[in-house]
């Protein structure tokens, strides 16, 4: 084992340097043209991977690191979820999120079913739908901020729906990925999922109480709390996979949710943020790009990609529009909310990668999925600006913009840059 | 490759959780009894590894991560080296460090030569000496601080000598490890080392100028600078091994030294500090403990361990005492300086691990080396208190202590906790 290093195989150092440099450079480039850095990171993987120059290949080392990277991405997403806000979001956000998840789920499944490059069975087709469910709201927030529309009723509804959207996405992923193993009885699988949530709830409450007690009675070296939080996240992720057949990222997301209620959740999140951007996130996003293959790329795949993009955009708009109208929003507001939920981001990629690991998403689908993420991201701000266009007041005044200019969102991982 | 994860092998998540938790818990425990946390981390590895319960084994994943961990430890050591201070340390520190490195080097080599469990050839014996060279000064600084003696002439000399000591240790390691491959001509090896330093110097100056130009003309998102610094460190480490046959940690230490002159070196070091304590350092120190084996532990090994500890303590005291006396320090001051340089820490372990990777240090020597690190660490503060004992003023007044109480050194990685 160690002999590998002993024999002078220091190639992984070079590979790591290449991943960090290329994802950052291309990320800065895509940022320049108002696209999130994650698009650049994906492109870096595509260009350096087998799809293009074949300089980087997936090794066990990098695939395990990217697994830890995803766990931490979902963990911080959980920590930064404001559970209280989730309660306040109200019925409207809940209904919009639910219909906005169901329509793309059905749309993706139907595409998989009718396309010749779709899945070989129902589960694989449903997985294409699952990839389309989760919204990435960071690009929308930035666009709304730019237009001075961030504290409106519509934008608050979008933010609320996006949070619920994430939770629903995780629930659906949990169920679908658990059902993937067709050798096991469906009833037992659903029981195991149920037991996992009970387990996570009980363990979570105990951990939360102990953690609060320990944390809030001490202001010593904060490092130990960050490490304990990490250990809790890893153990819940491991238990999910090992004992309940549930996806590890479900465990890490729940661990994050549990910790989100503690006083120092921002401190903990900031530390994991460093670990993410400096080491693990670039590896994860590059590995998604590396997974894409263009061998056997043909007319059917291209058609599939085009349809996937169209369904991704339309199904989200339609679903959220319907939900919004049901909740009493007018036609224009319904369109604004629908358009605000269009962009997909890291969660779609995380789900796709998870599907690959379970044998439910073949590498040939990665290029279309990456295309879908990139296009929905590019299209969202354009559609938003159109949907918010006001004949009487065509452009926002600087006064409207200013109050929120001090909030900076990093779209690379969707966190607020403090 | 990825199939490994696909097939449900999530064991590495559990192993990681176990490493993080056990190193932290035992680290806090050793901290309670006034020993550095690194001792606890080593013990965690020993207890969980093959030497004891055999729950953790070294895998390629963890050995490559621990390699990156060492690279970052040496990189931050480099960044935090005050190059200007190095110049100001003056002749005294230089002479003390040099003799204080030569005597343990010879002592360790002789022990290896005469002991039945020593190396099979000259290089392996010299390597035992190399392990004994580098001082870990953090425990000394804490003890001096506690005694209110931190800003004395003696303590400044110790700090200066310890910095030079690190640089000399790296130079010796570079030469010895390069010479290890006996199939290559010695002249060529020395030429390659020389060329590497030229290469690092030229690349370093160019990088330093560009980095300063770029950094000091921008106050945008600082993350990119941290990533670029990391890439530079990785590439210099990789080049050292790949093109010059020089240890990767020499490259990363030099990369750190080069960056130490930039304005934001503290910012960069703090980010790597997070990456270290939260993820990579625990893996490295646990892996040292895991490397230790007690199979075939016999009288000869125990005798070797005892002699190694005695030589480690005495050779450092004698070498530094001689150097101090040569520089005009009196007898008592000479003893204080000698005693202040006794404790060994992470660098000894890094060197030992490097030796293992090159086949120069067998696993059977790890237990004695760990014992040496632990004992020198335990003994140093005791000896320091004796050496500083003042008949007229047996204990420091609180006034003497206060001014420096706000500086907190983390002995786990020897950095100042900001």
Short mmCIF file of N, CA, C and O in Angstrom, two decimals, chain A residues 23-24 26-42 73 80 135-143 145-146 273 277 281 284-285 343-347 349-350 373 377-378 381 407-418, chain B residues 221 223-224:
data_model
loop_
_atom_site.label_atom_id
_atom_site.label_comp_id
_atom_site.label_asym_id
_atom_site.label_seq_id
_atom_site.Cartn_x
_atom_site.Cartn_y
_atom_site.Cartn_z
N UNK A 23 -9.66 24.18 -12.11
CA UNK A 23 -11.02 24.52 -11.68
C UNK A 23 -11.09 25.99 -11.26
O UNK A 23 -12.07 26.67 -11.54
N UNK A 24 -10.02 26.48 -10.63
CA UNK A 24 -10.05 27.88 -10.18
C UNK A 24 -9.96 28.83 -11.37
O UNK A 24 -10.72 29.80 -11.45
N UNK A 26 -10.67 28.32 -14.61
CA UNK A 26 -11.88 28.30 -15.42
C UNK A 26 -13.07 28.85 -14.63
O UNK A 26 -13.96 29.48 -15.20
N UNK A 27 -13.06 28.63 -13.31
CA UNK A 27 -14.11 29.20 -12.47
C UNK A 27 -14.08 30.72 -12.51
O UNK A 27 -15.12 31.38 -12.61
N UNK A 28 -12.87 31.30 -12.46
CA UNK A 28 -12.75 32.76 -12.53
C UNK A 28 -13.19 33.28 -13.89
O UNK A 28 -13.77 34.36 -14.01
N UNK A 29 -12.91 32.47 -14.90
CA UNK A 29 -13.29 32.85 -16.27
C UNK A 29 -14.80 32.86 -16.44
O UNK A 29 -15.38 33.81 -16.98
N UNK A 30 -15.46 31.79 -15.96
CA UNK A 30 -16.92 31.74 -16.09
C UNK A 30 -17.57 32.83 -15.22
O UNK A 30 -18.59 33.38 -15.58
N UNK A 31 -16.92 33.14 -14.09
CA UNK A 31 -17.39 34.21 -13.22
C UNK A 31 -17.36 35.55 -13.97
O UNK A 31 -18.26 36.38 -13.81
N UNK A 32 -16.32 35.74 -14.75
CA UNK A 32 -16.18 36.98 -15.54
C UNK A 32 -17.36 37.18 -16.46
O UNK A 32 -17.77 38.31 -16.73
N UNK A 33 -17.89 36.09 -17.02
CA UNK A 33 -19.03 36.20 -17.93
C UNK A 33 -20.34 35.92 -17.18
O UNK A 33 -21.32 35.48 -17.78
N UNK A 34 -20.32 36.21 -15.87
CA UNK A 34 -21.54 36.11 -15.04
C UNK A 34 -22.15 34.72 -14.93
O UNK A 34 -23.35 34.58 -14.78
N UNK A 35 -21.32 33.72 -15.03
CA UNK A 35 -21.80 32.36 -14.74
C UNK A 35 -21.14 31.89 -13.45
O UNK A 35 -20.06 32.34 -13.11
N UNK A 36 -21.78 30.98 -12.72
CA UNK A 36 -21.16 30.53 -11.48
C UNK A 36 -19.86 29.78 -11.73
O UNK A 36 -19.65 29.19 -12.79
N UNK A 37 -19.01 29.81 -10.70
CA UNK A 37 -17.70 29.16 -10.82
C UNK A 37 -17.81 27.66 -11.00
O UNK A 37 -16.92 27.03 -11.55
N UNK A 38 -18.92 27.10 -10.53
CA UNK A 38 -19.08 25.65 -10.65
C UNK A 38 -19.07 25.23 -12.13
O UNK A 38 -18.57 24.15 -12.48
N UNK A 39 -19.57 26.09 -13.01
CA UNK A 39 -19.55 25.78 -14.44
C UNK A 39 -18.11 25.66 -14.93
O UNK A 39 -17.76 24.73 -15.66
N UNK A 40 -17.26 26.57 -14.47
CA UNK A 40 -15.84 26.49 -14.84
C UNK A 40 -15.19 25.23 -14.32
O UNK A 40 -14.41 24.58 -15.01
N UNK A 41 -15.54 24.86 -13.08
CA UNK A 41 -14.96 23.67 -12.48
C UNK A 41 -15.36 22.41 -13.26
O UNK A 41 -14.55 21.51 -13.49
N UNK A 42 -16.63 22.39 -13.71
CA UNK A 42 -17.10 21.26 -14.53
C UNK A 42 -16.35 21.20 -15.85
O UNK A 42 -15.91 20.13 -16.28
N UNK A 73 -20.35 19.06 1.27
CA UNK A 73 -21.23 20.01 0.58
C UNK A 73 -22.66 19.91 1.12
O UNK A 73 -23.31 20.91 1.42
N UNK A 80 -26.58 25.39 6.91
CA UNK A 80 -27.02 26.73 6.54
C UNK A 80 -28.53 26.82 6.27
O UNK A 80 -29.03 27.89 5.96
N UNK A 135 -33.51 22.62 -7.16
CA UNK A 135 -33.19 23.96 -7.63
C UNK A 135 -31.91 24.47 -6.96
O UNK A 135 -31.66 24.18 -5.81
N UNK A 136 -31.12 25.23 -7.72
CA UNK A 136 -29.98 25.94 -7.13
C UNK A 136 -30.32 27.41 -7.18
O UNK A 136 -30.41 28.00 -8.25
N UNK A 137 -30.50 28.01 -6.02
CA UNK A 137 -31.12 29.33 -6.00
C UNK A 137 -30.10 30.46 -5.97
O UNK A 137 -30.45 31.62 -6.13
N UNK A 138 -28.80 30.11 -5.84
CA UNK A 138 -27.82 31.18 -5.63
C UNK A 138 -27.75 32.16 -6.80
O UNK A 138 -27.65 33.36 -6.61
N UNK A 139 -27.85 31.63 -8.02
CA UNK A 139 -27.77 32.51 -9.19
C UNK A 139 -29.00 33.41 -9.25
O UNK A 139 -28.92 34.58 -9.63
N UNK A 140 -30.15 32.88 -8.82
CA UNK A 140 -31.39 33.67 -8.77
C UNK A 140 -31.26 34.80 -7.75
O UNK A 140 -31.64 35.94 -8.01
N UNK A 141 -30.72 34.46 -6.58
CA UNK A 141 -30.55 35.46 -5.53
C UNK A 141 -29.67 36.60 -6.03
O UNK A 141 -29.98 37.78 -5.85
N UNK A 142 -28.59 36.23 -6.71
CA UNK A 142 -27.70 37.27 -7.22
C UNK A 142 -28.39 38.17 -8.23
O UNK A 142 -28.20 39.39 -8.24
N UNK A 143 -29.18 37.54 -9.12
CA UNK A 143 -29.87 38.33 -10.14
C UNK A 143 -30.92 39.23 -9.50
O UNK A 143 -31.03 40.41 -9.85
N UNK A 145 -30.90 40.39 -6.51
CA UNK A 145 -30.16 41.41 -5.78
C UNK A 145 -29.76 42.53 -6.74
O UNK A 145 -29.95 43.71 -6.47
N UNK A 146 -29.24 42.12 -7.88
CA UNK A 146 -28.80 43.05 -8.91
C UNK A 146 -29.95 43.94 -9.37
O UNK A 146 -29.78 45.11 -9.67
N UNK A 273 -16.32 25.29 5.06
CA UNK A 273 -16.23 26.02 3.82
C UNK A 273 -14.78 26.06 3.32
O UNK A 273 -14.51 25.85 2.14
N UNK A 277 -13.62 24.60 -0.27
CA UNK A 277 -13.13 25.34 -1.44
C UNK A 277 -11.65 25.11 -1.68
O UNK A 277 -11.18 25.18 -2.80
N UNK A 281 -14.08 20.43 -2.74
CA UNK A 281 -15.04 20.81 -3.78
C UNK A 281 -14.43 20.75 -5.18
O UNK A 281 -15.05 20.22 -6.09
N UNK A 284 -14.41 17.29 -6.28
CA UNK A 284 -15.73 16.76 -6.61
C UNK A 284 -16.21 17.25 -7.97
O UNK A 284 -16.61 16.45 -8.82
N UNK A 285 -16.16 18.57 -8.19
CA UNK A 285 -16.70 19.08 -9.45
C UNK A 285 -15.87 18.64 -10.65
O UNK A 285 -16.41 18.33 -11.70
N UNK A 343 -32.90 27.45 -12.37
CA UNK A 343 -31.49 27.03 -12.43
C UNK A 343 -31.19 25.84 -11.53
O UNK A 343 -31.66 25.74 -10.41
N UNK A 344 -30.44 24.90 -12.08
CA UNK A 344 -30.01 23.73 -11.33
C UNK A 344 -28.52 23.89 -11.05
O UNK A 344 -27.80 24.54 -11.80
N UNK A 345 -28.04 23.29 -10.01
CA UNK A 345 -26.62 23.47 -9.71
C UNK A 345 -26.03 22.21 -9.13
O UNK A 345 -26.28 21.10 -9.63
N UNK A 346 -25.28 22.39 -8.04
CA UNK A 346 -24.49 21.29 -7.50
C UNK A 346 -25.34 20.09 -7.08
O UNK A 346 -24.88 18.96 -7.23
N UNK A 347 -26.58 20.33 -6.64
CA UNK A 347 -27.37 19.18 -6.16
C UNK A 347 -27.68 18.21 -7.32
O UNK A 347 -27.61 16.99 -7.16
N UNK A 349 -25.80 17.65 -9.80
CA UNK A 349 -24.55 16.92 -10.06
C UNK A 349 -24.30 15.87 -8.98
O UNK A 349 -23.84 14.77 -9.26
N UNK A 350 -24.60 16.26 -7.74
CA UNK A 350 -24.42 15.32 -6.63
C UNK A 350 -25.31 14.10 -6.84
O UNK A 350 -24.89 12.95 -6.68
N UNK A 373 -27.22 21.55 -16.54
CA UNK A 373 -26.86 22.45 -15.42
C UNK A 373 -26.36 23.78 -15.95
O UNK A 373 -26.76 24.85 -15.49
N UNK A 377 -28.47 27.42 -15.79
CA UNK A 377 -27.79 28.48 -15.06
C UNK A 377 -27.67 29.75 -15.90
O UNK A 377 -27.82 30.86 -15.41
N UNK A 378 -27.39 29.56 -17.19
CA UNK A 378 -27.21 30.70 -18.09
C UNK A 378 -28.56 31.36 -18.38
O UNK A 378 -28.69 32.58 -18.43
N UNK A 381 -30.98 33.83 -15.27
CA UNK A 381 -30.97 35.29 -15.08
C UNK A 381 -31.62 36.04 -16.24
O UNK A 381 -32.26 37.07 -16.02
N UNK A 407 -24.10 42.00 0.85
CA UNK A 407 -24.20 40.55 0.94
C UNK A 407 -23.58 39.96 -0.32
O UNK A 407 -23.95 40.32 -1.43
N UNK A 408 -22.62 39.09 -0.14
CA UNK A 408 -21.99 38.49 -1.31
C UNK A 408 -22.20 36.99 -1.25
O UNK A 408 -21.82 36.34 -0.28
N UNK A 409 -22.83 36.46 -2.27
CA UNK A 409 -23.05 35.02 -2.32
C UNK A 409 -22.02 34.38 -3.23
O UNK A 409 -21.81 34.85 -4.33
N UNK A 410 -21.38 33.35 -2.77
CA UNK A 410 -20.47 32.62 -3.64
C UNK A 410 -21.24 31.51 -4.33
O UNK A 410 -21.65 30.55 -3.71
N UNK A 411 -21.42 31.64 -5.64
CA UNK A 411 -22.24 30.64 -6.32
C UNK A 411 -21.50 29.32 -6.50
O UNK A 411 -22.09 28.34 -6.92
N UNK A 412 -20.21 29.30 -6.17
CA UNK A 412 -19.45 28.06 -6.31
C UNK A 412 -20.02 27.00 -5.37
O UNK A 412 -20.12 25.83 -5.70
N UNK A 413 -20.40 27.44 -4.18
CA UNK A 413 -21.00 26.49 -3.26
C UNK A 413 -22.27 27.03 -2.63
O UNK A 413 -22.82 26.44 -1.72
N UNK A 414 -22.72 28.18 -3.15
CA UNK A 414 -24.02 28.69 -2.72
C UNK A 414 -24.06 29.25 -1.32
O UNK A 414 -25.12 29.46 -0.76
N UNK A 415 -22.89 29.51 -0.74
CA UNK A 415 -22.88 30.02 0.62
C UNK A 415 -22.68 31.52 0.62
O UNK A 415 -22.16 32.09 -0.33
N UNK A 416 -23.11 32.15 1.69
CA UNK A 416 -22.87 33.57 1.84
C UNK A 416 -21.42 33.78 2.22
O UNK A 416 -20.92 33.17 3.16
N UNK A 417 -20.72 34.61 1.45
CA UNK A 417 -19.34 34.91 1.77
C UNK A 417 -19.34 35.93 2.90
O UNK A 417 -19.87 37.01 2.76
N UNK A 418 -18.78 35.52 4.04
CA UNK A 418 -18.86 36.41 5.21
C UNK A 418 -17.73 37.43 5.20
O UNK A 418 -16.66 37.14 4.78
N UNK B 221 -11.86 38.71 -3.45
CA UNK B 221 -11.93 37.37 -2.88
C UNK B 221 -10.54 36.77 -2.66
O UNK B 221 -9.80 36.52 -3.61
N UNK B 223 -9.73 33.88 -1.59
CA UNK B 223 -9.63 32.44 -1.74
C UNK B 223 -8.67 32.03 -2.85
O UNK B 223 -7.94 31.06 -2.74
N UNK B 224 -8.71 32.79 -3.94
CA UNK B 224 -7.89 32.41 -5.09
C UNK B 224 -6.41 32.39 -4.75
O UNK B 224 -5.66 31.59 -5.27
#
